[in-house]
CSV table of C-alpha atoms in Angstrom, one decimal:
chain,number,residue,atom,x,y,z
A,273,MET,CA,-0.6,0.0,0.0
A,274,SER,CA,0.9,3.5,-0.6
A,275,PRO,CA,2.3,5.5,2.1
A,276,ASN,CA,-0.2,8.1,1.3
A,277,GLY,CA,-2.5,5.5,0.5
A,278,SER,CA,-3.5,6.1,-3.5
A,279,ASP,CA,-4.0,2.7,-4.2
A,280,LEU,CA,-7.4,3.1,-1.7
A,281,PRO,CA,-10.6,3.0,-3.6
A,282,HIS,CA,-11.5,6.3,-4.0
A,283,ARG,CA,-15.2,7.7,-4.7
A,284,PRO,CA,-16.3,9.4,-7.4
A,285,LYS,CA,-15.9,12.7,-8.9
A,286,GLY,CA,-18.7,14.6,-10.0
A,287,VAL,CA,-18.2,18.0,-11.7
A,288,GLY,CA,-15.0,19.8,-11.1
A,289,GLY,CA,-13.5,17.0,-9.4
A,290,THR,CA,-15.6,17.4,-6.3
A,291,PRO,CA,-16.7,13.8,-5.1
A,292,MET,CA,-20.3,13.0,-5.7
A,293,SER,CA,-22.5,13.9,-2.0
A,294,ARG,CA,-25.4,11.2,-1.1
A,295,ARG,CA,-27.0,13.7,1.3
A,296,PRO,CA,-29.3,15.2,-1.3
A,297,MET,CA,-30.2,11.6,-2.0
A,298,ARG,CA,-31.0,11.3,1.7
A,299,ARG,CA,-32.3,14.0,2.4
A,300,MET,CA,-35.3,13.0,-0.4
A,301,LEU,CA,-36.3,10.2,0.9
A,302,PRO,CA,-38.2,11.8,3.5
A,303,GLN,CA,-40.0,14.1,1.1
A,304,ALA,CA,-40.8,10.8,-1.5
A,305,LEU,CA,-42.0,8.7,1.0
A,306,ALA,CA,-44.5,12.0,2.5
A,307,ALA,CA,-45.5,12.3,-1.1
A,308,GLY,CA,-46.7,7.8,-1.2
A,309,LEU,CA,-48.3,9.0,1.5
A,310,VAL,CA,-50.5,11.4,0.3
A,311,LEU,CA,-50.7,9.2,-2.4
A,312,ALA,CA,-52.2,6.5,-0.3
A,313,THR,CA,-54.1,8.9,1.7
A,314,ALA,CA,-55.5,11.3,-0.5
A,315,THR,CA,-59.2,11.1,-0.7
A,316,GLY,CA,-60.7,14.1,-2.7
A,317,CYS,CA,-62.0,12.2,-5.9
A,318,THR,CA,-65.2,11.0,-5.9
A,319,TYR,CA,-65.8,7.2,-7.4
A,320,LYS,CA,-67.0,8.4,-10.7
A,321,ASP,CA,-63.0,9.6,-11.3
A,322,PHE,CA,-61.5,6.4,-11.0
A,323,PRO,CA,-62.4,3.1,-13.8
A,324,ARG,CA,-64.3,0.3,-11.6
A,325,LEU,CA,-61.2,-1.8,-11.0
A,326,GLY,CA,-63.2,-5.2,-12.0
A,327,MET,CA,-66.6,-4.3,-10.2
A,328,PRO,CA,-69.8,-3.9,-12.0
A,329,THR,CA,-71.9,-1.4,-12.2
A,330,PRO,CA,-74.1,0.5,-8.7
A,331,VAL,CA,-77.5,0.0,-8.8
A,332,THR,CA,-78.2,0.8,-5.5
A,333,GLU,CA,-77.9,4.8,-3.6
A,334,GLU,CA,-75.4,2.9,-0.7
A,335,ALA,CA,-73.3,1.1,-3.5
A,336,PRO,CA,-71.0,3.7,-4.6
A,337,ARG,CA,-69.7,4.0,-1.0
A,338,ILE,CA,-68.5,0.5,-0.9
A,339,LEU,CA,-66.9,1.4,-5.0
A,340,SER,CA,-65.4,4.4,-3.5
A,341,LEU,CA,-63.6,2.0,-0.9
A,342,TRP,CA,-62.6,0.0,-3.1
A,343,GLN,CA,-61.6,1.8,-5.9
A,344,GLY,CA,-59.4,4.3,-3.2
A,345,SER,CA,-57.7,1.3,-1.0
A,346,TRP,CA,-56.8,0.5,-5.0
A,347,ALA,CA,-55.1,3.2,-4.9
A,348,ALA,CA,-53.3,3.3,-2.0
A,349,ALA,CA,-51.9,-0.1,-2.5
A,350,LEU,CA,-50.9,1.0,-6.3
A,351,ALA,CA,-48.5,4.2,-4.3
A,352,THR,CA,-47.6,2.4,-1.8
A,353,GLY,CA,-46.5,-0.2,-4.5
A,354,ALA,CA,-45.2,2.6,-7.1
A,355,LEU,CA,-43.2,3.8,-4.0
A,356,VAL,CA,-41.2,0.6,-2.9
A,357,LEU,CA,-40.4,-0.2,-6.5
A,358,GLY,CA,-39.0,3.1,-6.8
A,359,LEU,CA,-36.7,2.8,-3.5
A,360,ILE,CA,-35.7,-0.6,-5.0
A,361,LEU,CA,-34.6,0.3,-8.9
A,362,TRP,CA,-33.3,4.0,-6.6
A,363,SER,CA,-31.2,1.3,-4.6
A,364,ILE,CA,-30.2,-0.5,-7.4
A,365,ILE,CA,-29.4,1.3,-9.1
A,366,PHE,CA,-27.4,3.9,-7.3
A,367,HIS,CA,-25.9,1.9,-4.7
A,368,ARG,CA,-24.3,-1.1,-7.1
A,369,ARG,CA,-21.1,-1.8,-6.9
A,370,SER,CA,-20.0,-0.7,-10.3
A,371,HIS,CA,-20.7,2.5,-9.2
A,372,THR,CA,-19.0,3.0,-5.6
A,373,LYS,CA,-16.0,1.1,-6.7
A,374,VAL,CA,-16.3,-0.4,-3.3
A,375,GLU,CA,-15.9,-4.1,-1.8
A,376,VAL,CA,-18.1,-2.7,1.1
A,377,PRO,CA,-20.1,0.3,0.8
A,378,THR,CA,-20.4,2.1,3.6
A,379,GLN,CA,-23.5,0.7,6.5
A,380,THR,CA,-26.0,3.0,7.9
A,381,ARG,CA,-26.8,1.6,11.5
A,382,TYR,CA,-29.1,2.7,14.4
A,383,ASN,CA,-30.2,5.7,12.5
A,384,MET,CA,-33.2,6.4,14.0
A,385,PRO,CA,-35.0,8.8,12.1
A,386,ILE,CA,-35.1,6.6,9.3
A,387,GLU,CA,-35.9,3.5,11.6
A,388,ALA,CA,-39.2,5.9,12.2
A,389,LEU,CA,-40.2,6.8,9.5
A,390,TYR,CA,-40.5,3.7,8.1
A,391,THR,CA,-42.5,2.0,10.8
A,392,VAL,CA,-44.6,5.2,11.7
A,393,VAL,CA,-46.0,5.3,7.2
A,394,PRO,CA,-46.8,2.0,7.2
A,395,ILE,CA,-49.2,2.3,10.6
A,396,ILE,CA,-50.5,5.7,9.6
A,397,ILE,CA,-51.7,4.3,6.2
A,398,VAL,CA,-53.2,0.7,7.7
A,399,SER,CA,-54.9,3.2,10.2
A,400,VAL,CA,-56.7,5.9,7.5
A,401,LEU,CA,-57.5,2.2,5.5
A,402,PHE,CA,-59.4,1.4,8.6
A,403,TYR,CA,-60.9,4.4,9.3
A,404,PHE,CA,-62.7,4.9,6.1
A,405,THR,CA,-63.1,1.0,6.4
A,406,ALA,CA,-65.0,1.3,10.0
A,407,ARG,CA,-66.9,4.6,9.2
A,408,ASP,CA,-68.9,2.8,5.8
A,409,GLU,CA,-69.1,0.3,7.2
A,410,ALA,CA,-70.9,1.4,9.9
A,411,GLU,CA,-73.3,3.7,7.5
A,412,LEU,CA,-73.9,0.9,4.9
A,413,LEU,CA,-75.7,-1.4,8.3
A,414,LYS,CA,-78.2,1.7,9.5
A,415,THR,CA,-81.1,0.9,9.1
A,416,SER,CA,-84.6,2.3,9.4
A,417,ASP,CA,-87.1,2.8,11.8
A,418,LYS,CA,-89.3,2.0,9.3
A,419,PRO,CA,-88.3,1.2,5.5
A,420,ASP,CA,-90.7,1.5,2.9
A,421,HIS,CA,-90.9,-2.6,2.3
A,422,VAL,CA,-89.1,-5.5,3.9
A,423,VAL,CA,-88.2,-8.3,3.2
A,424,ASN,CA,-87.1,-11.5,4.4
A,425,VAL,CA,-84.6,-13.3,2.7
A,426,VAL,CA,-84.6,-17.5,3.9
A,427,GLY,CA,-81.9,-19.8,2.6
A,428,TYR,CA,-81.9,-23.0,2.5
A,429,GLN,CA,-80.2,-26.1,0.8
A,430,TRP,CA,-80.0,-25.6,-2.5
A,431,SER,CA,-82.2,-22.3,-2.8
A,432,TRP,CA,-83.6,-19.2,-1.6
A,433,GLY,CA,-87.5,-18.0,0.1
A,434,PHE,CA,-88.5,-14.5,-0.2
A,435,ASN,CA,-91.2,-13.3,2.6
A,436,TYR,CA,-92.9,-9.9,1.6
A,437,VAL,CA,-93.5,-9.0,4.1
A,438,GLU,CA,-96.2,-6.0,2.8
A,439,ASN,CA,-99.9,-4.9,3.5
A,440,VAL,CA,-100.8,-6.1,-0.1
A,441,ASP,CA,-104.7,-6.0,0.4
A,442,GLY,CA,-104.4,-2.6,2.3
A,443,ASP,CA,-106.1,-3.8,5.9
A,444,THR,CA,-104.7,-3.5,8.8
A,445,SER,CA,-106.3,-5.7,10.1
A,446,THR,CA,-105.6,-8.8,8.5
A,447,ASP,CA,-101.9,-8.6,10.1
A,448,ASN,CA,-99.4,-11.8,10.3
A,449,THR,CA,-96.3,-11.1,10.8
A,450,ASP,CA,-96.8,-12.9,14.7
A,451,SER,CA,-97.5,-16.4,12.7
A,452,GLU,CA,-95.5,-19.5,13.9
A,453,GLU,CA,-93.1,-19.1,10.6
A,454,LEU,CA,-91.7,-16.0,11.8
A,455,ALA,CA,-91.2,-17.1,14.5
A,456,ALA,CA,-87.0,-16.9,14.0
A,457,ILE,CA,-87.4,-13.2,13.5
A,458,PRO,CA,-86.3,-11.4,17.0
A,459,ASP,CA,-89.1,-9.3,18.0
A,460,ARG,CA,-86.9,-5.9,17.7
A,461,MET,CA,-86.6,-5.8,13.8
A,462,LYS,CA,-89.9,-7.0,13.6
A,463,GLU,CA,-90.7,-3.4,14.9
A,464,ALA,CA,-90.1,-2.9,11.4
A,465,PHE,CA,-92.6,-4.7,10.2
A,466,PRO,CA,-95.7,-2.8,8.0
A,467,GLU,CA,-98.9,-2.7,9.7
A,468,GLY,CA,-101.7,-5.4,8.6
A,469,ALA,CA,-98.3,-7.1,7.0
A,470,GLU,CA,-100.7,-10.4,6.3
A,471,GLY,CA,-97.4,-10.9,3.7
A,472,VAL,CA,-96.9,-13.0,0.5
A,473,TYR,CA,-93.9,-15.0,-0.6
A,474,THR,CA,-92.1,-17.0,-3.3
A,475,ALA,CA,-90.3,-20.3,-2.7
A,476,GLY,CA,-88.3,-21.1,-5.4
A,477,THR,CA,-86.1,-24.0,-5.6
A,478,PRO,CA,-83.0,-24.2,-8.5
A,479,ALA,CA,-84.8,-25.6,-11.3
A,480,ASP,CA,-86.9,-22.1,-11.3
A,481,ARG,CA,-86.2,-19.6,-13.8
A,482,ASN,CA,-86.0,-16.3,-14.4
A,483,PHE,CA,-89.3,-16.0,-17.6
A,484,GLN,CA,-87.3,-12.7,-19.2
A,485,ASN,CA,-83.3,-14.0,-19.7
A,486,GLY,CA,-83.9,-18.3,-18.8
A,487,ASN,CA,-81.8,-17.0,-15.8
A,488,PRO,CA,-81.5,-20.3,-13.2
A,489,GLY,CA,-82.9,-19.6,-9.4
A,490,PRO,CA,-86.2,-17.9,-8.4
A,491,THR,CA,-86.5,-14.2,-8.7
A,492,LEU,CA,-86.6,-11.3,-6.0
A,493,TRP,CA,-88.8,-8.0,-7.1
A,494,LEU,CA,-87.6,-4.3,-5.1
A,495,PRO,CA,-89.1,-1.6,-6.1
A,496,LYS,CA,-87.6,1.3,-7.9
A,497,GLY,CA,-86.7,4.3,-5.2
A,498,GLU,CA,-87.6,3.2,-2.5
A,499,THR,CA,-86.1,1.2,1.1
A,500,VAL,CA,-86.2,-1.8,1.5
A,501,GLN,CA,-85.4,-3.9,4.8
A,502,PHE,CA,-83.5,-7.6,3.9
A,503,VAL,CA,-84.1,-9.2,7.1
A,504,LEU,CA,-82.1,-12.9,6.8
A,505,THR,CA,-82.8,-16.3,8.1
A,506,SER,CA,-81.4,-19.8,7.4
A,507,ARG,CA,-82.9,-22.9,7.9
A,508,ASP,CA,-80.0,-25.1,7.8
A,509,VAL,CA,-76.4,-24.3,7.5
A,510,ILE,CA,-74.6,-20.7,6.6
A,511,HIS,CA,-75.5,-19.0,3.6
A,512,SER,CA,-74.7,-15.7,2.5
A,513,PHE,CA,-76.6,-13.4,0.2
A,514,TRP,CA,-74.9,-11.5,-2.5
A,515,VAL,CA,-76.6,-9.3,-4.8
A,516,VAL,CA,-73.7,-8.5,-7.6
A,517,PRO,CA,-74.7,-5.3,-8.4
A,518,PHE,CA,-75.4,-4.8,-5.0
A,519,LEU,CA,-71.6,-4.8,-4.0
A,520,MET,CA,-72.4,-6.0,-0.6
A,521,LYS,CA,-73.3,-10.0,1.0
A,522,GLN,CA,-73.8,-10.7,4.1
A,523,ASP,CA,-74.3,-14.3,5.7
A,524,VAL,CA,-77.0,-15.8,6.6
A,525,ILE,CA,-77.0,-18.0,9.4
A,526,PRO,CA,-78.9,-20.5,11.4
A,527,GLY,CA,-79.8,-19.4,14.8
A,528,HIS,CA,-79.0,-15.2,14.6
A,529,THR,CA,-80.5,-13.1,11.6
A,530,ASN,CA,-79.3,-9.8,9.8
A,531,ARG,CA,-80.4,-7.2,8.3
A,532,PHE,CA,-79.0,-4.5,5.9
A,533,GLU,CA,-81.0,-1.6,4.0
A,534,VAL,CA,-80.8,-0.5,0.1
A,535,THR,CA,-82.7,1.9,-2.3
A,536,PRO,CA,-82.8,0.0,-5.5
A,537,GLU,CA,-82.0,3.2,-8.3
A,538,MET,CA,-81.0,1.3,-11.5
A,539,GLU,CA,-84.4,-0.8,-13.2
A,540,GLY,CA,-83.1,-3.9,-15.0
A,541,THR,CA,-82.7,-7.7,-13.5
A,542,TYR,CA,-79.9,-9.0,-11.7
A,543,MET,CA,-77.7,-12.0,-10.8
A,544,GLY,CA,-77.7,-13.0,-7.2
A,545,LYS,CA,-75.4,-16.1,-5.6
A,546,CYS,CA,-74.9,-17.4,-2.6
A,547,ALA,CA,-71.2,-16.4,-1.6
A,548,GLU,CA,-70.9,-18.9,0.9
A,549,LEU,CA,-69.5,-22.3,0.7
A,550,CYS,CA,-72.5,-24.2,2.3
A,551,GLY,CA,-72.2,-27.7,0.7
A,552,VAL,CA,-72.2,-30.3,-2.3
A,553,ASP,CA,-75.1,-27.7,-4.3
A,554,HIS,CA,-73.8,-24.4,-2.9
A,555,SER,CA,-73.3,-23.6,-7.1
A,556,ARG,CA,-77.1,-23.8,-7.9
A,557,MET,CA,-78.0,-21.6,-5.2
A,558,LEU,CA,-78.8,-18.8,-7.4
A,559,PHE,CA,-81.2,-16.5,-8.1
A,560,ASN,CA,-82.3,-13.0,-9.9
A,561,VAL,CA,-82.8,-9.7,-8.2
A,562,LYS,CA,-85.7,-7.9,-11.0
A,563,ILE,CA,-85.8,-3.9,-9.7
A,564,VAL,CA,-89.1,-2.2,-11.2
A,565,SER,CA,-91.6,1.0,-10.5
A,566,PRO,CA,-93.3,1.0,-7.6
A,567,GLU,CA,-96.0,0.0,-9.2
A,568,ARG,CA,-95.1,-3.0,-11.2
A,569,TYR,CA,-94.0,-3.3,-7.8
A,570,GLN,CA,-97.4,-3.7,-6.5
A,571,LYS,CA,-98.8,-5.8,-8.8
A,572,HIS,CA,-96.5,-8.7,-8.9
A,573,LEU,CA,-97.9,-8.8,-5.2
A,574,GLU,CA,-101.4,-9.1,-5.9
A,575,GLU,CA,-100.5,-11.4,-8.8
A,576,LEU,CA,-98.8,-13.9,-6.0
A,577,ALA,CA,-101.6,-13.2,-3.4
A,578,GLU,CA,-104.0,-14.4,-6.5
A,579,LYS,CA,-102.1,-17.3,-6.9
A,580,GLY,CA,-102.6,-18.4,-3.6
A,581,GLN,CA,-98.7,-17.4,-1.9
A,582,THR,CA,-100.3,-16.2,1.0
A,583,GLY,CA,-98.3,-15.7,4.8
A,584,TYR,CA,-94.8,-16.9,5.2
A,585,ILE,CA,-92.8,-20.1,4.1
A,586,PRO,CA,-91.0,-20.8,7.7
A,587,ALA,CA,-88.3,-18.1,7.9
A,588,GLY,CA,-85.6,-20.6,9.8
A,589,VAL,CA,-84.0,-21.2,12.6
A,590,ALA,CA,-84.6,-18.9,15.8
A,591,THR,CA,-82.4,-16.5,17.2
A,592,ILE,CA,-80.6,-18.3,19.9
A,593,GLY,CA,-79.3,-15.3,21.3
A,594,ASP,CA,-75.7,-14.8,23.2
A,595,THR,CA,-74.4,-17.5,24.4
A,596,ARG,CA,-71.3,-17.1,25.4
A,597,ASN,CA,-69.6,-18.8,28.9
A,598,ALA,CA,-73.1,-20.8,29.0
A,599,GLU,CA,-71.0,-23.7,29.6
A,600,THR,CA,-71.9,-26.8,33.0
A,601,ASN,CA,-69.0,-27.2,35.1
A,602,ASN,CA,-68.6,-30.7,36.0
A,603,PRO,CA,-67.9,-31.5,39.4
């Protein structure tokens, strides 16, 4: 080795023979991370400003909220992925061995600002996503005390039944909501039932077909522009009620009654299915949803009554309540 160390590796020279400094790049790192965080959490745009990213066109008043959450999650994921990829490429380009001519580069340990940054930034991103998810879930599960319509959706192997809890004849003295068929529904949910609801029903089978498009399964009719509350019950195992363009699904659980509410906004016939593996013929648990005008909906209810499909089909297994800590202690 030479006395003055001239044969040791040196840092590459920049313009004018001065050593190239890495400090500007290090100063840019926090700025790049901050920019990525802003991109990942920005919410100034509506769902219409982005593509649907595989989601169908929303057909209810509530569905755009779900679509917006989906798009925001994708935007955050893409921004985070682009930032990480950029940092990887930056490291590959500016820290390659052929560039620095250094056998072992300078090791950075216990850099608290950097370590705090890559710990805090992911926490912030996850917290923001959690906040919007919890906020939207709370809004989507809100139900009205007196919705315009109530439909008891009954899941069973291997089809669906629909109890239209409606006062079809207009006579308040013909109320039938205390029937044994609806005993599985808790009383607190029956408070939303209209007065005098004698009800009509549709009991589906896997062999049913929609008379318009030939799609398999029974058809659930809904009125456009009016709130519909679904009360979900099961007769046997866990199913899942999923109307695809509603962008929302909810489990149908024996012994536990779920409910949610939508306002259909677009007339048409749409596809629905069971989204929970419920047995050997799970794939046959299909149904259709037909959204029509309120006048046509009322006429359909009257047609069901004329066919003799009045009253209700059995809703399913009664709600058993909270059974935590119910085990007996044997001596």
